[in-house]
Amino acid sequence: MSNTRSTNQTREGIEVKAGQVWRDLDRRMKGRTVTVLAVAHDFAMVKGTKITRLSVARMHRHSTGWELV
């Protein structure tokens, strides 16, 4: 089975790009947001309280996912 999804695209087809702001939908995070710094190889480098790596596969609307602000 081939994967037609780009490495920087979410399940919904949203292209993850530098400069975007994403909100953590996990209720325990109380509205935490991060800013995308760069995207490469299925991961986004993001800055919130610190710079970290976030899997693009997790960036979708779900109770423990993310949404584009």
Short mmCIF file of N, CA and C in Angstrom, two decimals:
data_model
loop_
_atom_site.label_atom_id
_atom_site.label_comp_id
_atom_site.label_asym_id
_atom_site.label_seq_id
_atom_site.Cartn_x
_atom_site.Cartn_y
_atom_site.Cartn_z
N MET A 1 0.85 -1.18 0.00
CA MET A 1 0.00 0.00 0.00
C MET A 1 0.89 1.23 0.00
N SER A 2 0.69 2.14 -0.93
CA SER A 2 1.53 3.33 -1.00
C SER A 2 0.91 4.45 -0.17
N ASN A 3 1.77 5.27 0.37
CA ASN A 3 1.33 6.40 1.16
C ASN A 3 1.41 7.65 0.29
N THR A 4 0.25 8.22 -0.06
CA THR A 4 0.25 9.39 -0.94
C THR A 4 0.35 10.69 -0.15
N ARG A 5 0.29 10.60 1.16
CA ARG A 5 0.37 11.79 2.00
C ARG A 5 1.80 12.32 2.01
N SER A 6 1.92 13.63 1.85
CA SER A 6 3.23 14.28 1.93
C SER A 6 3.74 14.18 3.37
N THR A 7 5.04 14.23 3.55
CA THR A 7 5.61 14.11 4.89
C THR A 7 5.27 15.30 5.77
N ASN A 8 4.82 16.40 5.19
CA ASN A 8 4.47 17.56 6.00
C ASN A 8 2.98 17.87 5.92
N GLN A 9 2.16 16.83 5.75
CA GLN A 9 0.72 16.98 5.64
C GLN A 9 0.01 16.16 6.71
N THR A 10 -1.01 16.74 7.33
CA THR A 10 -1.77 16.03 8.36
C THR A 10 -2.76 15.06 7.73
N ARG A 11 -3.44 14.28 8.56
CA ARG A 11 -4.47 13.35 8.07
C ARG A 11 -5.56 14.06 7.29
N GLU A 12 -5.89 15.29 7.72
CA GLU A 12 -6.94 16.07 7.05
C GLU A 12 -6.43 16.76 5.79
N GLY A 13 -5.15 16.63 5.49
CA GLY A 13 -4.59 17.23 4.30
C GLY A 13 -4.06 18.64 4.50
N ILE A 14 -3.94 19.09 5.74
CA ILE A 14 -3.41 20.42 6.04
C ILE A 14 -1.89 20.36 5.93
N GLU A 15 -1.32 21.26 5.16
CA GLU A 15 0.12 21.32 5.01
C GLU A 15 0.71 22.07 6.21
N VAL A 16 1.58 21.42 6.95
CA VAL A 16 2.22 22.02 8.12
C VAL A 16 3.41 22.84 7.62
N LYS A 17 3.41 24.14 7.99
CA LYS A 17 4.45 25.05 7.51
C LYS A 17 5.00 25.87 8.67
N ALA A 18 6.21 26.35 8.49
CA ALA A 18 6.83 27.23 9.48
C ALA A 18 5.97 28.48 9.66
N GLY A 19 5.83 28.91 10.91
CA GLY A 19 5.06 30.10 11.22
C GLY A 19 3.64 29.80 11.70
N GLN A 20 3.14 28.59 11.45
CA GLN A 20 1.78 28.25 11.89
C GLN A 20 1.73 28.08 13.40
N VAL A 21 0.55 28.38 13.97
CA VAL A 21 0.33 28.18 15.40
C VAL A 21 -0.68 27.05 15.56
N TRP A 22 -0.32 26.06 16.40
CA TRP A 22 -1.18 24.90 16.64
C TRP A 22 -1.54 24.83 18.12
N ARG A 23 -2.79 24.44 18.41
CA ARG A 23 -3.29 24.32 19.79
C ARG A 23 -3.36 22.85 20.17
N ASP A 24 -2.84 22.52 21.36
CA ASP A 24 -2.90 21.17 21.90
C ASP A 24 -4.32 20.92 22.40
N LEU A 25 -4.97 19.87 21.93
CA LEU A 25 -6.35 19.57 22.30
C LEU A 25 -6.48 18.70 23.55
N ASP A 26 -5.36 18.26 24.09
CA ASP A 26 -5.39 17.46 25.32
C ASP A 26 -5.86 18.37 26.46
N ARG A 27 -6.96 17.99 27.12
CA ARG A 27 -7.55 18.83 28.18
C ARG A 27 -6.57 19.12 29.31
N ARG A 28 -5.62 18.25 29.51
CA ARG A 28 -4.64 18.45 30.59
C ARG A 28 -3.67 19.60 30.28
N MET A 29 -3.59 19.99 29.02
CA MET A 29 -2.63 21.03 28.61
C MET A 29 -3.21 22.44 28.66
N LYS A 30 -4.50 22.58 28.92
CA LYS A 30 -5.18 23.86 29.12
C LYS A 30 -4.87 24.90 28.06
N GLY A 31 -5.09 24.55 26.80
CA GLY A 31 -4.96 25.52 25.72
C GLY A 31 -3.54 25.85 25.29
N ARG A 32 -2.61 24.96 25.55
CA ARG A 32 -1.21 25.19 25.15
C ARG A 32 -1.13 25.35 23.64
N THR A 33 -0.34 26.30 23.18
CA THR A 33 -0.11 26.48 21.76
C THR A 33 1.39 26.42 21.48
N VAL A 34 1.71 26.04 20.26
CA VAL A 34 3.11 26.00 19.80
C VAL A 34 3.17 26.64 18.43
N THR A 35 4.34 27.18 18.10
CA THR A 35 4.59 27.77 16.79
C THR A 35 5.55 26.86 16.04
N VAL A 36 5.22 26.53 14.80
CA VAL A 36 6.06 25.66 13.98
C VAL A 36 7.27 26.47 13.49
N LEU A 37 8.47 25.94 13.75
CA LEU A 37 9.70 26.58 13.29
C LEU A 37 10.16 25.99 11.96
N ALA A 38 10.03 24.67 11.80
CA ALA A 38 10.46 23.98 10.58
C ALA A 38 9.79 22.62 10.52
N VAL A 39 9.72 22.04 9.31
CA VAL A 39 9.12 20.72 9.12
C VAL A 39 10.05 19.89 8.23
N ALA A 40 10.36 18.67 8.67
CA ALA A 40 11.20 17.77 7.87
C ALA A 40 11.01 16.33 8.34
N HIS A 41 10.96 15.40 7.41
CA HIS A 41 10.93 13.95 7.70
C HIS A 41 9.83 13.56 8.69
N ASP A 42 8.60 14.01 8.45
CA ASP A 42 7.42 13.67 9.28
C ASP A 42 7.43 14.29 10.67
N PHE A 43 8.30 15.24 10.94
CA PHE A 43 8.35 15.89 12.24
C PHE A 43 8.37 17.41 12.07
N ALA A 44 7.72 18.09 13.01
CA ALA A 44 7.74 19.55 13.05
C ALA A 44 8.55 19.99 14.26
N MET A 45 9.48 20.89 14.05
CA MET A 45 10.19 21.51 15.17
C MET A 45 9.31 22.66 15.62
N VAL A 46 8.89 22.63 16.89
CA VAL A 46 7.96 23.63 17.39
C VAL A 46 8.52 24.32 18.63
N LYS A 47 8.04 25.54 18.85
CA LYS A 47 8.44 26.29 20.03
C LYS A 47 7.20 26.64 20.84
N GLY A 48 7.19 26.17 22.07
CA GLY A 48 6.17 26.54 23.04
C GLY A 48 6.92 27.17 24.20
N THR A 49 6.98 26.46 25.32
CA THR A 49 7.83 26.93 26.41
C THR A 49 9.29 26.54 26.16
N LYS A 50 9.46 25.54 25.28
CA LYS A 50 10.80 25.13 24.85
C LYS A 50 10.70 24.62 23.41
N ILE A 51 11.81 24.46 22.75
CA ILE A 51 11.82 23.92 21.39
C ILE A 51 11.83 22.41 21.46
N THR A 52 10.91 21.78 20.73
CA THR A 52 10.79 20.33 20.76
C THR A 52 10.35 19.83 19.38
N ARG A 53 10.34 18.54 19.22
CA ARG A 53 9.95 17.89 17.97
C ARG A 53 8.57 17.27 18.16
N LEU A 54 7.70 17.46 17.17
CA LEU A 54 6.33 16.96 17.23
C LEU A 54 6.04 16.18 15.95
N SER A 55 5.50 14.98 16.09
CA SER A 55 5.16 14.16 14.93
C SER A 55 3.99 14.78 14.17
N VAL A 56 4.16 14.95 12.87
CA VAL A 56 3.08 15.49 12.04
C VAL A 56 1.87 14.55 12.09
N ALA A 57 2.09 13.26 12.26
CA ALA A 57 0.99 12.28 12.34
C ALA A 57 0.06 12.56 13.52
N ARG A 58 0.54 13.22 14.57
CA ARG A 58 -0.29 13.56 15.73
C ARG A 58 -1.06 14.85 15.53
N MET A 59 -0.76 15.58 14.49
CA MET A 59 -1.36 16.89 14.29
C MET A 59 -2.68 16.76 13.53
N HIS A 60 -3.70 16.31 14.26
CA HIS A 60 -5.05 16.19 13.71
C HIS A 60 -6.03 16.41 14.84
N ARG A 61 -7.28 16.72 14.48
CA ARG A 61 -8.30 17.00 15.51
C ARG A 61 -8.72 15.70 16.19
N HIS A 62 -8.31 15.56 17.42
CA HIS A 62 -8.63 14.40 18.24
C HIS A 62 -8.43 14.84 19.69
N SER A 63 -8.97 14.10 20.63
CA SER A 63 -8.87 14.51 22.03
C SER A 63 -7.44 14.68 22.53
N THR A 64 -6.50 13.97 21.92
CA THR A 64 -5.09 14.15 22.30
C THR A 64 -4.26 14.65 21.13
N GLY A 65 -4.93 15.25 20.15
CA GLY A 65 -4.24 15.76 18.97
C GLY A 65 -4.03 17.26 19.02
N TRP A 66 -3.99 17.86 17.84
CA TRP A 66 -3.69 19.28 17.69
C TRP A 66 -4.61 19.88 16.65
N GLU A 67 -4.86 21.21 16.72
CA GLU A 67 -5.62 21.89 15.69
C GLU A 67 -4.90 23.17 15.31
N LEU A 68 -5.02 23.52 14.04
CA LEU A 68 -4.43 24.74 13.53
C LEU A 68 -5.25 25.92 14.02
N VAL A 69 -4.57 26.91 14.59
CA VAL A 69 -5.28 28.10 15.13
C VAL A 69 -5.50 29.11 14.03
#
